[in-house]
């Protein structure tokens, strides 16, 4: 028996040692492969800390791009994929449990893995290079401790395929309804509701040669996002790749940018790309069925387990979830189960996202658009041949035009199914309009080219339910009269701070005050001077403007209907709502709100005469995703305001906990103007800087430029990059 035990010990030791040797050899081989791949890549950091990545192949360039991104902000990369994997609860606890469930229901990990296995060889190389670049960074930087994802899989990018901030469309369904359905409890816990009808937005302008001083097309790129959501990068290879612009953390394609031949700017779209179906549920023999075309079909049941953190330990929450042929059951309304049909991730979308960055001309770009897989974006385009173009989305399902698809539709009949996709030529678009310019500010496409815009009557309602907004009014005003544009001139127009909404609202306020003789009312005597300030205001925001402070503090106290920027089919748009409100509002809806503002300012600062820049501040104290703000520490005054009221540059700020001042967190982030001549000329600007490391000189090196709207020259050509290089290296060095 003793000999038998000794033999067992020897066998176990032999197997254990050999397994370790095998594992180490495998790891060694893997690391050697990654080291070899890193030698194929060169990263040059310029004098703004921007990485210019050069590789022999596209895959080499992707490897280097992801490595460089990790150097700048691994935390944001990891967090983006934790969210798309539906695993936020593992680090944030039960508070986001139903956000994870929502993600798991509409973004399928199994489908992403299958897509990876079936991916075209060129795409699989890029997916592998994506994972290699991140994993090599983690291998070379052992001090970096991931919150959750210690190894990145090559199928992760197939969970998130178009680059938008929130690439999730659920129609009119919300997370609260989902929680109520799957828990039976309607309390507002265990989830964070997505903001709706709150405009953040983006601006895109394209100018034809007829409108520019040089005779070259110009593109203006101005996404409004959470600050630091996208870094500025360049990615080049010997396989025809040379793209510059903004990349969303953790993705491997330039989302908004340009190459030597053309440029593309994406604005969030309100094209109807997802639909809600009322299902008729029947229980038979203790099993669930749904009625469809007179037949009973079995409900598909899936068990989903979500882990959540509680008191330092992971617990499991089990969900039995339900699906029909339309998609997951997401809610219950009026006793009926509501399913969601959507297209929230797609390998075709990822292919389109990459292929457009390598377009050599207008035809190439149109071919990428014809993939018809972008569910969240409009596109403003310009190129080196002088073409300008606009597409209002490109994924548009064919539907019965007699139905209002923004509402819940009948799920019991095939008559409400999608009938394929519209050709891009059938959807709302504009190529080379004779007025010489195009714009989109998350607004209706029917003002994209002024009086040369597409006509609403030529398109189906679900193709463009978007309404007009005040930024678009401002853009059309400027572009209609602009001539001889240069990069500096389009930048100046892009920085126009006119708050066009107040051209409607302030006269209504003044009229109400004066017609009702409120200057003699003791209750409102403190408003005489503020009313005079507003009466003499030109509606432009700036750092020294007291009127801007009064107006922007006042407007948020008015009827919320005027803030509804995103509208559905058949709804009234923001401009119309605001006009109706101003026309019909009584004294009680306008004047007491201003009095409240004046009293609030006096209580905080001892006076109401507060210039906008004194309270509207930019502050970046750390590289954290959730920043903290402090009135006692250094901050920078910002003169422009929120885009919601018409300002083209956007700076969305709020009062924070324990602060008297407002601090910005969303708006202008990466902004760029590009001229497509024989050689690219471009200028760009970032919020703060390109690094998330407070110790880096590139953490806040663009703040003063940001404040003044001054742009830096883009270093697009390698010789210029090398002349301004701060560091040249291979990944891992």
CSV table of C-alpha atoms in Angstrom, one decimal, residues 310-596:
chain,number,residue,atom,x,y,z
A,310,UNK,CA,-22.3,42.4,-2.2
A,311,UNK,CA,-20.1,43.1,0.8
A,312,UNK,CA,-17.0,42.1,-1.1
A,313,UNK,CA,-18.4,38.8,-2.4
A,314,UNK,CA,-20.1,37.8,-5.6
A,315,UNK,CA,-23.6,36.5,-5.5
A,316,UNK,CA,-25.8,35.0,-8.2
A,317,UNK,CA,-29.1,36.3,-9.5
A,318,UNK,CA,-31.0,33.9,-11.7
A,319,UNK,CA,-33.5,35.1,-14.3
A,320,UNK,CA,-35.8,33.1,-16.5
A,321,UNK,CA,-36.1,35.3,-19.6
A,322,UNK,CA,-38.5,35.0,-22.6
A,323,UNK,CA,-38.2,35.5,-26.3
A,324,UNK,CA,-40.5,35.4,-29.3
A,325,UNK,CA,-39.6,35.6,-33.0
A,326,UNK,CA,-39.4,39.3,-32.6
A,327,UNK,CA,-36.8,39.3,-29.8
A,328,UNK,CA,-36.7,39.5,-26.0
A,329,UNK,CA,-39.7,40.3,-23.8
A,330,UNK,CA,-38.8,43.6,-22.2
A,331,UNK,CA,-42.0,44.8,-20.5
A,332,UNK,CA,-45.7,44.4,-19.9
A,333,UNK,CA,-48.2,47.1,-20.9
A,334,UNK,CA,-51.9,46.9,-20.5
A,335,UNK,CA,-51.6,43.3,-19.6
A,336,UNK,CA,-49.6,42.4,-22.8
A,337,UNK,CA,-46.1,41.2,-23.0
A,338,UNK,CA,-43.9,43.6,-25.1
A,339,UNK,CA,-41.1,42.2,-27.2
A,340,UNK,CA,-38.3,44.2,-28.9
A,341,UNK,CA,-37.1,43.8,-32.4
A,342,UNK,CA,-33.7,45.5,-32.9
A,343,UNK,CA,-30.3,45.4,-34.5
A,344,UNK,CA,-28.1,46.4,-31.7
A,345,UNK,CA,-24.9,44.6,-32.8
A,346,UNK,CA,-23.9,43.1,-36.1
A,347,UNK,CA,-20.8,41.8,-37.8
A,348,UNK,CA,-21.9,43.8,-40.9
A,349,UNK,CA,-21.8,47.0,-38.8
A,350,UNK,CA,-18.3,46.3,-37.7
A,351,UNK,CA,-17.2,45.6,-41.3
A,352,UNK,CA,-18.8,48.9,-42.4
A,353,UNK,CA,-17.1,50.8,-39.5
A,354,UNK,CA,-13.7,49.6,-40.8
A,355,UNK,CA,-14.2,49.7,-44.5
A,356,UNK,CA,-15.3,53.3,-44.6
A,357,UNK,CA,-12.0,54.4,-43.1
A,358,UNK,CA,-10.1,53.0,-46.1
A,359,UNK,CA,-12.3,54.7,-48.7
A,360,UNK,CA,-10.3,56.1,-51.6
A,361,UNK,CA,-13.2,58.1,-53.1
A,362,UNK,CA,-16.9,58.8,-53.1
A,363,UNK,CA,-17.8,55.5,-54.7
A,364,UNK,CA,-15.9,53.6,-52.1
A,365,UNK,CA,-17.7,55.4,-49.3
A,366,UNK,CA,-21.1,54.8,-50.9
A,367,UNK,CA,-20.2,51.1,-51.2
A,368,UNK,CA,-19.5,51.0,-47.5
A,369,UNK,CA,-22.8,52.8,-46.8
A,370,UNK,CA,-24.6,50.2,-49.0
A,371,UNK,CA,-23.7,47.6,-46.4
A,372,UNK,CA,-26.7,49.1,-44.6
A,373,UNK,CA,-25.7,48.3,-41.0
A,374,UNK,CA,-25.3,51.5,-39.1
A,375,UNK,CA,-28.2,51.8,-36.7
A,376,UNK,CA,-27.3,54.9,-34.7
A,377,UNK,CA,-25.6,57.4,-36.9
A,378,UNK,CA,-26.2,60.0,-39.6
A,379,UNK,CA,-23.1,60.8,-41.7
A,380,UNK,CA,-21.8,64.1,-43.0
A,381,UNK,CA,-19.1,63.6,-45.7
A,382,UNK,CA,-16.6,65.5,-47.8
A,383,UNK,CA,-13.7,64.5,-50.1
A,384,UNK,CA,-10.7,65.5,-52.1
A,385,UNK,CA,-12.7,65.6,-55.4
A,386,UNK,CA,-15.0,68.3,-54.0
A,387,UNK,CA,-18.0,66.0,-53.2
A,388,UNK,CA,-20.1,66.6,-50.1
A,389,UNK,CA,-22.8,64.3,-48.9
A,390,UNK,CA,-25.3,63.6,-46.2
A,391,UNK,CA,-27.0,60.3,-45.2
A,392,UNK,CA,-29.8,60.2,-42.6
A,393,UNK,CA,-28.8,56.7,-41.3
A,394,UNK,CA,-28.4,53.7,-43.7
A,395,UNK,CA,-30.2,50.9,-41.8
A,396,UNK,CA,-33.9,51.4,-42.4
A,397,UNK,CA,-36.3,48.4,-42.3
A,398,UNK,CA,-39.1,48.3,-44.8
A,399,UNK,CA,-42.4,48.6,-43.0
A,400,UNK,CA,-46.1,49.1,-43.6
A,401,UNK,CA,-46.3,52.9,-44.0
A,402,UNK,CA,-49.9,53.0,-42.6
A,403,UNK,CA,-48.6,52.1,-39.1
A,404,UNK,CA,-47.1,54.6,-36.6
A,405,UNK,CA,-44.0,52.5,-35.8
A,406,UNK,CA,-43.0,54.7,-32.8
A,407,UNK,CA,-45.9,52.9,-31.0
A,408,UNK,CA,-46.3,49.3,-29.9
A,409,UNK,CA,-47.5,47.2,-32.9
A,410,UNK,CA,-49.5,44.0,-33.1
A,411,UNK,CA,-47.1,41.0,-32.7
A,412,UNK,CA,-49.7,38.4,-33.6
A,413,UNK,CA,-49.4,38.8,-37.4
A,414,UNK,CA,-46.7,38.7,-40.0
A,415,UNK,CA,-48.2,41.8,-41.5
A,416,UNK,CA,-46.2,43.8,-39.0
A,417,UNK,CA,-42.9,42.2,-39.8
A,418,UNK,CA,-40.0,44.0,-41.4
A,419,UNK,CA,-39.8,43.4,-45.1
A,420,UNK,CA,-36.1,43.6,-45.6
A,421,UNK,CA,-34.1,46.9,-45.7
A,422,UNK,CA,-34.6,50.0,-47.9
A,423,UNK,CA,-31.8,50.6,-50.3
A,424,UNK,CA,-29.7,53.6,-49.3
A,425,UNK,CA,-30.9,55.3,-52.5
A,426,UNK,CA,-34.4,55.2,-51.1
A,427,UNK,CA,-33.6,56.7,-47.7
A,428,UNK,CA,-33.1,60.3,-46.9
A,429,UNK,CA,-29.8,61.6,-48.3
A,430,UNK,CA,-28.3,64.6,-50.2
A,431,UNK,CA,-25.3,64.5,-52.7
A,432,UNK,CA,-23.7,67.8,-53.7
A,433,UNK,CA,-26.6,70.2,-53.2
A,434,UNK,CA,-26.3,73.3,-55.3
A,435,UNK,CA,-26.3,75.6,-52.2
A,436,UNK,CA,-22.8,74.2,-51.5
A,437,UNK,CA,-23.1,73.2,-47.9
A,438,UNK,CA,-24.6,70.5,-45.7
A,439,UNK,CA,-25.2,70.4,-41.9
A,440,UNK,CA,-26.7,68.1,-39.3
A,441,UNK,CA,-27.0,68.9,-35.6
A,442,UNK,CA,-29.1,65.8,-34.6
A,443,UNK,CA,-31.9,67.6,-36.3
A,444,UNK,CA,-34.3,66.9,-39.2
A,445,UNK,CA,-32.6,66.1,-42.5
A,446,UNK,CA,-35.2,68.4,-44.2
A,447,UNK,CA,-33.1,71.4,-43.3
A,448,UNK,CA,-29.7,69.8,-44.0
A,449,UNK,CA,-29.1,72.0,-47.0
A,450,UNK,CA,-31.4,74.9,-46.4
A,451,UNK,CA,-33.8,75.4,-49.2
A,452,UNK,CA,-32.0,72.7,-51.2
A,453,UNK,CA,-32.7,70.0,-48.6
A,454,UNK,CA,-34.5,66.7,-49.2
A,455,UNK,CA,-38.3,67.2,-49.2
A,456,UNK,CA,-40.2,65.6,-46.3
A,457,UNK,CA,-43.1,64.5,-48.6
A,458,UNK,CA,-40.8,62.3,-50.6
A,459,UNK,CA,-40.0,60.0,-47.7
A,460,UNK,CA,-41.8,57.6,-45.3
A,461,UNK,CA,-42.4,59.0,-41.8
A,462,UNK,CA,-40.3,56.3,-40.0
A,463,UNK,CA,-37.2,57.3,-42.1
A,464,UNK,CA,-36.8,60.7,-40.4
A,465,UNK,CA,-39.0,61.3,-37.4
A,466,UNK,CA,-36.4,63.8,-36.1
A,467,UNK,CA,-37.6,67.3,-35.5
A,468,UNK,CA,-35.9,70.7,-35.8
A,469,UNK,CA,-33.8,72.1,-33.0
A,470,UNK,CA,-32.1,75.4,-32.2
A,471,UNK,CA,-28.6,74.4,-33.1
A,472,UNK,CA,-29.7,73.5,-36.6
A,473,UNK,CA,-31.4,76.9,-36.9
A,474,UNK,CA,-28.1,78.5,-35.9
A,475,UNK,CA,-26.1,76.4,-38.3
A,476,UNK,CA,-28.4,77.1,-41.2
A,477,UNK,CA,-28.3,80.9,-40.4
A,478,UNK,CA,-24.5,80.9,-40.6
A,479,UNK,CA,-23.9,78.6,-43.5
A,480,UNK,CA,-26.6,80.3,-45.6
A,481,UNK,CA,-24.7,83.6,-45.6
A,482,UNK,CA,-21.1,82.3,-45.3
A,483,UNK,CA,-18.7,82.5,-48.2
A,484,UNK,CA,-14.9,82.0,-48.9
A,485,UNK,CA,-14.6,79.6,-46.0
A,486,UNK,CA,-11.2,78.7,-44.6
A,487,UNK,CA,-10.4,76.3,-41.8
A,488,UNK,CA,-10.3,79.3,-39.4
A,489,UNK,CA,-13.7,80.6,-40.7
A,490,UNK,CA,-15.5,77.3,-40.3
A,491,UNK,CA,-13.9,77.0,-36.8
A,492,UNK,CA,-15.2,80.5,-36.0
A,493,UNK,CA,-18.7,79.5,-37.2
A,494,UNK,CA,-18.5,76.3,-35.3
A,495,UNK,CA,-17.8,78.3,-32.2
A,496,UNK,CA,-20.8,80.6,-32.6
A,497,UNK,CA,-22.5,80.8,-29.2
A,498,UNK,CA,-25.8,82.3,-30.1
A,499,UNK,CA,-28.5,80.8,-28.0
A,500,UNK,CA,-31.3,81.0,-30.6
A,501,UNK,CA,-34.0,79.6,-28.3
A,502,UNK,CA,-33.9,82.9,-26.3
A,503,UNK,CA,-34.9,84.9,-29.4
A,504,UNK,CA,-38.3,83.3,-28.7
A,505,UNK,CA,-38.3,83.0,-24.9
A,506,UNK,CA,-36.9,86.3,-23.7
A,507,UNK,CA,-39.3,88.5,-25.6
A,508,UNK,CA,-42.2,86.5,-24.1
A,509,UNK,CA,-40.7,87.0,-20.6
A,510,UNK,CA,-40.2,90.8,-21.1
A,511,UNK,CA,-43.7,91.2,-22.7
A,512,UNK,CA,-45.3,89.4,-19.8
A,513,UNK,CA,-43.4,91.5,-17.3
A,514,UNK,CA,-44.3,94.8,-19.0
A,515,UNK,CA,-47.8,94.1,-20.1
A,516,UNK,CA,-48.8,93.1,-16.6
A,517,UNK,CA,-47.0,96.2,-15.1
A,518,UNK,CA,-45.0,94.0,-12.8
A,519,UNK,CA,-42.4,96.7,-12.2
A,520,UNK,CA,-44.9,98.3,-9.8
A,521,UNK,CA,-45.6,95.0,-8.1
A,522,UNK,CA,-43.7,94.8,-4.8
A,523,UNK,CA,-43.3,91.1,-5.2
A,524,UNK,CA,-41.3,91.6,-8.4
A,525,UNK,CA,-39.4,94.8,-7.7
A,526,UNK,CA,-36.1,92.8,-7.6
A,527,UNK,CA,-36.6,91.9,-11.2
A,528,UNK,CA,-36.5,95.4,-12.7
A,529,UNK,CA,-32.8,95.4,-13.3
A,530,UNK,CA,-32.5,91.7,-14.3
A,531,UNK,CA,-35.2,92.3,-16.9
A,532,UNK,CA,-33.3,95.3,-18.3
A,533,UNK,CA,-30.2,93.2,-18.5
A,534,UNK,CA,-32.1,90.5,-20.5
A,535,UNK,CA,-33.8,93.2,-22.6
A,536,UNK,CA,-30.4,94.5,-23.8
A,537,UNK,CA,-28.9,91.0,-24.4
A,538,UNK,CA,-27.8,89.9,-27.9
A,539,UNK,CA,-28.4,86.3,-27.1
A,540,UNK,CA,-24.7,85.3,-27.3
A,541,UNK,CA,-23.1,83.6,-24.3
A,542,UNK,CA,-19.7,84.6,-23.1
A,543,UNK,CA,-17.6,84.5,-20.0
A,544,UNK,CA,-18.6,88.1,-18.9
A,545,UNK,CA,-22.3,87.9,-19.7
A,546,UNK,CA,-24.6,88.3,-16.8
A,547,UNK,CA,-27.6,87.8,-19.1
A,548,UNK,CA,-26.3,84.4,-20.0
A,549,UNK,CA,-26.3,83.3,-16.3
A,550,UNK,CA,-29.8,84.6,-15.8
A,551,UNK,CA,-31.2,83.1,-19.0
A,552,UNK,CA,-29.6,79.6,-18.6
A,553,UNK,CA,-30.6,79.4,-14.9
A,554,UNK,CA,-34.1,80.5,-15.8
A,555,UNK,CA,-34.8,78.3,-18.8
A,556,UNK,CA,-34.4,75.0,-16.9
A,557,UNK,CA,-37.2,76.1,-14.5
A,558,UNK,CA,-39.7,76.4,-17.4
A,559,UNK,CA,-42.0,73.8,-18.8
A,560,UNK,CA,-39.9,70.6,-19.6
A,561,UNK,CA,-41.7,70.3,-22.9
A,562,UNK,CA,-39.3,72.8,-24.4
A,563,UNK,CA,-36.3,70.5,-23.6
A,564,UNK,CA,-37.7,67.6,-25.6
A,565,UNK,CA,-35.1,67.6,-28.4
A,566,UNK,CA,-35.6,64.0,-29.7
A,567,UNK,CA,-39.1,63.3,-31.0
A,568,UNK,CA,-40.9,60.3,-32.4
A,569,UNK,CA,-43.1,60.0,-35.4
A,570,UNK,CA,-46.0,62.4,-35.2
A,571,UNK,CA,-44.7,64.4,-32.2
A,572,UNK,CA,-44.1,68.2,-32.3
A,573,UNK,CA,-40.4,69.2,-32.4
A,574,UNK,CA,-38.5,71.4,-29.9
A,575,UNK,CA,-38.7,74.6,-31.9
A,576,UNK,CA,-42.4,74.3,-32.3
A,577,UNK,CA,-43.0,73.4,-28.7
A,578,UNK,CA,-40.9,76.4,-27.6
A,579,UNK,CA,-42.8,78.7,-29.9
A,580,UNK,CA,-46.2,77.5,-28.6
A,581,UNK,CA,-45.1,77.7,-25.0
A,582,UNK,CA,-43.8,81.3,-25.5
A,583,UNK,CA,-47.0,82.3,-27.3
A,584,UNK,CA,-49.4,80.9,-24.7
A,585,UNK,CA,-47.5,81.1,-21.4
A,586,UNK,CA,-49.0,83.2,-18.7
A,587,UNK,CA,-47.2,85.3,-16.1
A,588,UNK,CA,-47.1,82.4,-13.6
A,589,UNK,CA,-45.2,80.3,-16.2
A,590,UNK,CA,-42.5,82.8,-16.8
A,591,UNK,CA,-41.9,85.5,-14.2
A,592,UNK,CA,-41.7,83.7,-10.8
A,593,UNK,CA,-39.1,81.4,-12.3
A,594,UNK,CA,-36.8,84.3,-12.9
A,595,UNK,CA,-37.4,85.7,-9.4
A,596,UNK,CA,-36.4,82.3,-8.1
